[in-house]
Coordinates of C-alpha atoms and ligand atoms in Angstrom, one line a residue:
M20 CA 50.1 135.5 79.4
N21 CA 49.7 131.8 79.3
F22 CA 51.5 130.0 82.2
D23 CA 52.6 126.5 81.2
F24 CA 52.2 124.9 84.6
K25 CA 52.7 121.3 83.4
G26 CA 55.8 122.2 81.4
N27 CA 57.4 124.0 84.4
K28 CA 56.6 121.0 86.6
I29 CA 58.5 118.6 84.3
T30 CA 61.4 121.0 84.1
A31 CA 61.5 121.4 87.9
T32 CA 61.4 117.6 88.4
A33 CA 64.1 117.1 85.8
L34 CA 66.4 119.7 87.5
L35 CA 65.8 118.3 90.9
A36 CA 66.7 114.8 89.7
L37 CA 69.8 116.2 88.0
A38 CA 70.8 118.1 91.2
L39 CA 70.3 114.9 93.3
G40 CA 72.4 113.0 90.8
V41 CA 75.3 115.5 91.1
C42 CA 75.0 115.3 94.9
V43 CA 75.3 111.5 94.9
V44 CA 78.4 111.6 92.6
A45 CA 80.1 114.4 94.5
G46 CA 79.1 112.9 97.9
R47 CA 80.6 109.5 97.0
E48 CA 83.8 111.2 95.9
F49 CA 84.0 113.2 99.1
A50 CA 83.3 110.1 101.2
G51 CA 86.0 108.2 99.3
N52 CA 88.6 110.8 100.4
A53 CA 88.4 109.4 103.9
E54 CA 89.7 106.1 102.6
M55 CA 93.4 105.6 103.2
D56 CA 95.9 105.1 100.3
A57 CA 97.0 101.5 99.9
V58 CA 100.4 100.5 101.0
F59 CA 102.1 97.0 100.6
P60 CA 104.4 96.2 103.4
A61 CA 107.6 94.2 102.9
E62 CA 107.8 90.7 104.4
G63 CA 108.1 90.6 108.1
F64 CA 106.1 93.7 108.9
Q65 CA 103.2 93.3 111.3
K66 CA 100.3 95.7 111.3
K67 CA 98.9 97.4 114.5
M68 CA 96.8 100.5 115.0
L69 CA 97.7 103.6 117.0
S70 CA 94.6 102.8 119.1
D71 CA 96.5 99.7 120.3
Y72 CA 98.7 102.2 122.2
F73 CA 95.9 104.7 123.2
G74 CA 92.4 103.2 123.3
G75 CA 90.9 106.7 123.0
L76 CA 91.5 106.6 119.3
K77 CA 89.7 103.3 118.6
G78 CA 87.1 103.7 115.9
H79 CA 88.0 107.3 115.4
P80 CA 89.0 108.8 112.0
M81 CA 92.3 109.9 113.6
D82 CA 93.3 106.3 114.2
T83 CA 96.1 105.2 111.9
P84 CA 98.1 102.0 111.0
V85 CA 101.4 101.4 112.7
F86 CA 103.7 98.8 111.1
V87 CA 106.5 97.0 112.9
Q88 CA 109.3 94.7 111.8
E89 CA 111.6 93.0 114.3
G90 CA 115.0 91.8 113.2
P91 CA 116.6 88.4 114.2
E92 CA 119.2 90.2 116.4
P93 CA 118.2 92.3 119.4
G94 CA 118.9 96.0 119.4
G95 CA 117.1 99.4 119.8
S96 CA 113.9 100.6 118.2
V97 CA 113.4 103.3 115.5
L98 CA 110.2 105.1 114.5
I99 CA 109.7 106.7 111.1
L100 CA 106.7 109.0 110.9
G101 CA 105.4 110.2 107.6
G102 CA 102.3 112.2 106.8
T103 CA 102.3 114.6 109.8
H104 CA 101.6 117.2 107.0
P105 CA 99.9 115.5 104.1
N106 CA 100.8 118.4 101.7
E107 CA 104.5 117.4 102.1
P108 CA 104.7 114.3 100.0
S109 CA 108.4 113.4 100.4
G110 CA 107.7 112.7 104.0
Y111 CA 105.0 110.0 103.6
V112 CA 106.5 108.6 100.3
S113 CA 109.8 108.1 102.1
A114 CA 108.0 106.3 105.0
A115 CA 106.2 104.1 102.4
L116 CA 109.6 103.3 100.8
F117 CA 110.9 102.0 104.1
L118 CA 107.7 100.1 104.7
E119 CA 107.8 98.4 101.3
N120 CA 111.5 97.6 101.1
A121 CA 113.1 97.4 104.5
R122 CA 114.6 94.2 105.8
V123 CA 115.5 94.6 109.5
A124 CA 118.6 92.7 110.5
R125 CA 118.8 94.1 114.0
G126 CA 116.4 95.8 116.4
R127 CA 112.9 97.0 115.5
L128 CA 111.6 99.4 112.9
F129 CA 108.3 101.1 113.4
V130 CA 106.7 102.9 110.4
I131 CA 103.6 105.2 110.5
P132 CA 103.1 106.2 106.9
F133 CA 100.0 108.4 107.3
A134 CA 100.4 110.1 110.7
N135 CA 97.5 112.5 110.4
A136 CA 95.1 110.3 108.4
S137 CA 92.4 113.0 108.4
G138 CA 94.7 115.5 106.8
F139 CA 94.8 113.3 103.7
A140 CA 91.0 113.6 103.3
N141 CA 91.1 117.2 102.2
T142 CA 93.3 119.9 100.7
L143 CA 93.9 123.3 102.2
A144 CA 91.4 125.9 101.1
Q145 CA 92.5 128.5 98.6
E146 CA 95.7 126.7 97.8
A147 CA 94.5 125.0 94.6
S148 CA 96.6 121.9 95.5
P149 CA 96.3 118.7 93.4
N150 CA 94.4 116.0 95.2
R151 CA 96.9 113.2 94.4
I152 CA 100.3 112.2 93.0
R153 CA 101.0 109.1 91.0
F154 CA 104.0 106.9 90.3
A155 CA 104.5 104.3 87.5
V156 CA 105.6 101.0 89.1
L157 CA 108.0 98.8 87.1
D158 CA 105.3 96.5 85.8
G159 CA 103.4 99.5 84.3
S160 CA 100.7 99.7 87.0
V161 CA 100.2 102.9 88.9
R162 CA 100.4 103.7 92.6
T163 CA 98.5 106.7 93.9
F164 CA 99.1 108.8 97.0
R165 CA 96.9 111.6 98.1
Y166 CA 98.1 115.1 98.4
G167 CA 96.4 116.5 101.4
S168 CA 96.4 119.3 103.9
R169 CA 98.6 120.5 106.7
D170 CA 95.5 120.7 108.8
T171 CA 93.2 118.1 110.3
S172 CA 90.0 117.8 108.2
P173 CA 87.2 120.2 109.2
V174 CA 84.9 117.2 109.2
V175 CA 86.8 116.0 112.2
M176 CA 87.6 119.4 113.9
W177 CA 85.2 122.3 113.6
P178 CA 85.1 125.2 114.2
T179 CA 88.6 126.7 114.2
P180 CA 89.2 129.0 117.3
D181 CA 90.6 132.5 116.8
I182 CA 93.6 131.7 119.0
Y183 CA 95.1 128.3 119.7
I184 CA 96.4 127.9 123.2
H185 CA 98.9 125.0 123.6
K186 CA 97.8 123.3 126.8
S187 CA 101.0 122.3 128.5
S188 CA 102.9 125.5 127.8
G189 CA 100.2 128.2 127.5
Q190 CA 101.8 129.3 124.2
E191 CA 99.4 131.2 121.9
L192 CA 99.4 130.6 118.2
A193 CA 97.0 131.5 115.3
G194 CA 93.8 129.5 115.5
N195 CA 94.5 127.3 112.4
E196 CA 97.5 125.8 114.3
S197 CA 94.9 124.1 116.6
K198 CA 94.5 121.6 113.7
N199 CA 98.2 121.0 113.1
L200 CA 99.6 117.7 114.5
N201 CA 103.0 119.3 114.8
R202 CA 101.8 121.9 117.3
A203 CA 99.7 119.4 119.3
Y204 CA 102.4 117.4 121.2
P205 CA 102.6 116.2 123.9
G206 CA 98.8 115.9 123.3
D207 CA 96.0 115.3 125.7
P208 CA 94.1 112.0 126.2
E209 CA 90.9 114.0 126.8
G210 CA 91.6 116.8 124.3
T211 CA 90.7 117.7 120.7
P212 CA 91.0 114.9 118.0
V213 CA 94.5 116.1 117.0
E214 CA 95.6 116.3 120.7
R215 CA 94.4 112.8 121.2
L216 CA 96.4 111.7 118.0
A217 CA 99.5 113.4 119.4
Y218 CA 99.0 111.7 122.7
G219 CA 98.7 108.3 121.0
I220 CA 102.0 108.9 119.2
M221 CA 103.6 109.8 122.6
E222 CA 102.2 106.6 124.1
L223 CA 103.8 104.6 121.3
L224 CA 107.2 106.3 121.9
R225 CA 107.0 105.6 125.6
G226 CA 105.4 102.1 125.4
E227 CA 107.8 100.7 122.8
R228 CA 110.8 102.6 124.3
I229 CA 111.7 104.1 120.9
T230 CA 115.5 104.9 120.8
L231 CA 115.4 107.3 117.8
A232 CA 112.4 108.8 116.1
F233 CA 112.1 110.6 112.7
D234 CA 109.3 113.1 111.8
L235 CA 109.6 113.6 108.0
H236 CA 108.5 117.0 106.5
E237 CA 109.0 119.4 103.6
A238 CA 109.2 123.2 103.6
S239 CA 109.1 126.0 101.0
P240 CA 112.4 126.8 99.4
E241 CA 112.1 130.4 100.7
Y242 CA 111.8 129.2 104.3
P243 CA 115.1 129.3 106.3
V244 CA 114.7 125.8 107.9
V245 CA 114.8 123.7 104.7
E246 CA 117.1 120.9 103.5
A247 CA 117.7 120.7 107.2
I248 CA 117.7 118.5 110.3
V249 CA 116.2 119.8 113.5
A250 CA 117.4 118.0 116.6
H251 CA 116.4 118.1 120.3
E252 CA 119.4 118.7 122.6
R253 CA 119.4 114.9 123.4
S254 CA 119.8 114.0 119.7
L255 CA 122.1 116.9 118.8
E256 CA 125.4 115.1 119.0
L257 CA 124.1 112.2 116.9
A258 CA 122.6 114.7 114.4
A259 CA 125.9 116.6 114.2
A260 CA 127.8 113.4 113.3
A261 CA 125.1 112.3 110.8
T262 CA 125.1 115.8 109.2
M263 CA 128.9 115.8 108.7
E264 CA 128.6 112.3 107.1
L265 CA 125.8 113.5 104.8
I266 CA 127.8 116.6 103.7
G267 CA 130.8 114.3 103.2
Q268 CA 128.6 112.2 100.8
G269 CA 127.8 115.4 98.9
I270 CA 124.3 115.9 100.4
D271 CA 124.1 119.5 101.7
M272 CA 122.3 119.6 105.0
R273 CA 121.7 122.3 107.7
L274 CA 121.6 121.4 111.3
E275 CA 119.3 123.4 113.6
P276 CA 118.9 122.9 117.3
S277 CA 115.2 122.6 118.4
P278 CA 114.2 126.0 120.0
K279 CA 113.4 125.4 123.7
N280 CA 110.6 128.0 123.8
L281 CA 108.7 126.8 120.7
H282 CA 106.1 124.3 121.9
G283 CA 103.9 121.6 120.4
L284 CA 106.5 120.3 117.9
S285 CA 107.8 116.8 117.7
H286 CA 111.5 117.7 117.9
R287 CA 110.7 119.5 121.2
E288 CA 108.0 117.6 123.0
W289 CA 109.1 114.0 122.0
G290 CA 112.4 114.8 123.6
D291 CA 110.9 116.6 126.7
F292 CA 108.2 114.0 127.4
T293 CA 109.7 110.7 126.4
E294 CA 113.1 109.0 126.4
T295 CA 113.4 109.0 122.6
M296 CA 116.0 111.0 120.5
P297 CA 113.8 113.1 118.1
I298 CA 114.8 114.2 114.7
L299 CA 112.8 116.3 112.3
M300 CA 113.9 116.6 108.7
E301 CA 112.8 119.0 105.9
S302 CA 113.3 118.7 102.2
A303 CA 112.4 121.6 99.8
N304 CA 109.0 121.4 98.2
P305 CA 108.0 124.3 95.8
S306 CA 104.4 123.1 95.5
Q307 CA 103.7 124.3 99.1
G308 CA 105.7 127.5 98.8
R309 CA 104.2 131.0 98.5
L310 CA 106.0 132.0 95.3
R311 CA 104.7 129.2 93.1
G312 CA 102.6 129.6 90.1
R313 CA 100.2 126.9 88.7
T314 CA 99.9 124.2 91.4
D315 CA 99.3 120.7 90.0
E316 CA 100.6 117.1 90.2
A317 CA 103.5 118.0 87.8
L318 CA 104.7 120.7 90.2
A319 CA 104.4 118.4 93.2
L320 CA 106.5 115.8 91.4
S321 CA 109.0 117.9 89.6
G322 CA 109.3 121.0 91.8
R323 CA 109.9 123.0 88.6
D324 CA 108.5 126.5 88.7
K325 CA 109.6 129.6 86.8
A326 CA 108.8 132.0 89.7
Y327 CA 111.2 129.9 91.9
L328 CA 113.8 130.1 89.2
K329 CA 113.6 133.9 89.2
A330 CA 113.6 134.0 93.0
A331 CA 116.8 131.9 93.0
G332 CA 118.4 134.4 90.6
L333 CA 117.5 137.2 93.0
G334 CA 119.1 135.3 95.9
R335 CA 115.8 134.8 97.8
L336 CA 115.9 131.1 98.4
F337 CA 117.6 129.1 101.1
V338 CA 118.4 126.1 98.8
P339 CA 120.2 125.8 95.5
Y340 CA 117.6 125.9 92.7
D341 CA 118.0 125.7 88.9
E342 CA 115.9 124.7 85.9
N343 CA 115.9 121.1 87.1
G344 CA 113.6 122.1 90.0
K345 CA 113.3 120.0 93.1
P346 CA 112.2 116.5 91.9
L347 CA 110.4 114.4 94.4
E348 CA 112.8 111.5 93.8
Q349 CA 115.6 113.8 95.0
R350 CA 113.6 114.9 98.0
V351 CA 112.8 111.3 98.9
A352 CA 116.4 110.2 98.3
R353 CA 117.6 112.9 100.8
H354 CA 115.2 111.6 103.6
V355 CA 116.0 107.9 102.9
T356 CA 119.7 108.4 102.8
A357 CA 119.7 110.6 105.9
I358 CA 117.8 108.0 107.9
N359 CA 120.3 105.3 106.7
V360 CA 123.2 107.5 107.8
F361 CA 121.5 108.1 111.2
L362 CA 121.1 104.4 111.7
E363 CA 124.8 103.7 111.0
T364 CA 125.7 106.6 113.3
L365 CA 123.4 105.3 116.1
S366 CA 125.2 101.9 116.0
L367 CA 128.5 103.7 116.5
F368 CA 127.3 106.0 119.3
D369 CA 125.1 103.6 121.2
E370 CA 126.0 100.1 120.2
P371 CA 123.5 98.1 122.3
N372 CA 120.6 100.2 120.9
G373 CA 121.8 99.9 117.3
V374 CA 119.2 99.2 114.6
S375 CA 120.3 97.7 111.3
V376 CA 118.0 98.0 108.2
E377 CA 119.0 96.4 104.9
N378 CA 117.7 96.4 101.3
M379 CA 117.0 100.2 101.1
P380 CA 117.9 101.8 97.8
G381 CA 120.8 104.4 97.8
Y382 CA 120.6 108.1 96.9
G383 CA 121.8 107.6 93.3
E384 CA 119.4 104.6 92.8
I385 CA 116.3 106.5 93.9
V386 CA 117.3 109.6 91.8
E387 CA 118.1 107.6 88.7
K388 CA 115.4 104.9 88.7
G389 CA 112.6 107.0 90.4
V390 CA 110.4 106.4 93.4
G391 CA 108.1 104.0 91.4
A392 CA 111.0 101.5 91.0
Y393 CA 110.9 101.0 94.8
L394 CA 107.1 100.8 95.3
R395 CA 105.4 97.4 95.2
K396 CA 103.0 96.4 92.5
P397 CA 99.4 96.9 93.7
N398 CA 98.6 93.2 93.2
R399 CA 98.4 92.0 96.7
E400 CA 95.8 92.8 99.3
S401 CA 96.7 96.1 100.9
N402 CA 97.6 96.0 104.5
G403 CA 97.3 99.8 105.0
K404 CA 93.6 100.3 105.5
P405 CA 92.3 100.8 109.0
N406 CA 89.6 98.1 108.7
Ligands
ZN517 ZN1 105.7 120.0 107.7

């Protein structure tokens, strides 16, 4: 048999070059995932970083932008946190809507659109999630937001322990919860990256004396705590009044007290370890549910899925569901309207600490015109990037 050594060498060299080329293209795309989505703050917002409150985050991939706008009249301070779970888009899109539209008339408004920045850099394994969602802005240009993971990126935290022990309570949870920002509070300045991130958020709450703080989430339609407000005992009375007002406006909402023996969550630890009144809110997102079929950008945006329609027919869901699905604009409209109602209620309950925010679209406007109508054109320099 004749062995064509020269021919094999050429083939091997060509294959090696091809493989290296694929590595360069894939590596660049992978590295690009660590770059934050652009946001375009409304006039009056100033940008800080979370590391300004806790220096241990400086230069770390867990550091994230904090935007603040102070109104002409003195009042209290409110924080809106989006992106605790980057696979729950109504949370960070609602935070972005406040950032890009709000005009603060009284008090101070803090917005952290991408709380767990590293969770935006990857999607959850075996979930087949889309890696982005897009919105058409009024001038025809497109705004993109990443669809990420509930967990901190494995590039930042590796390996995952079998059991996660929550430090301040000793509570034991499944190992993957060690990467979940909403199991890491009150955090630890010397701890894992996500514990340091949680500590940084606690330092902001304490340092800025935040009166009322929102953590915006989504949950599966088959999960009992959905289309719901979860409130710490200190914020329960305020939340009850806001819930009644929302129901009066035709927006169905459950109210759940924060369980005292479930640790690491914002609605528990923000209230136990700071002076703030914590509120966590959940809208219904079929693209993160267990019953869903094909998982793509269309599902993340429309929430339309025939398996969920069938489950609704069988009475298995905790929210009303029909062939219209659960569109993202409806989920965002719920969060934005609920925050506005909370701010009005706060001014009634605690007048000196009231915060007044103008220029936010109403529920009907967001549902009718879509989210893109209230996002800014990407024609100015972004202020959202960490560098
Ligand atoms: Zn969540």
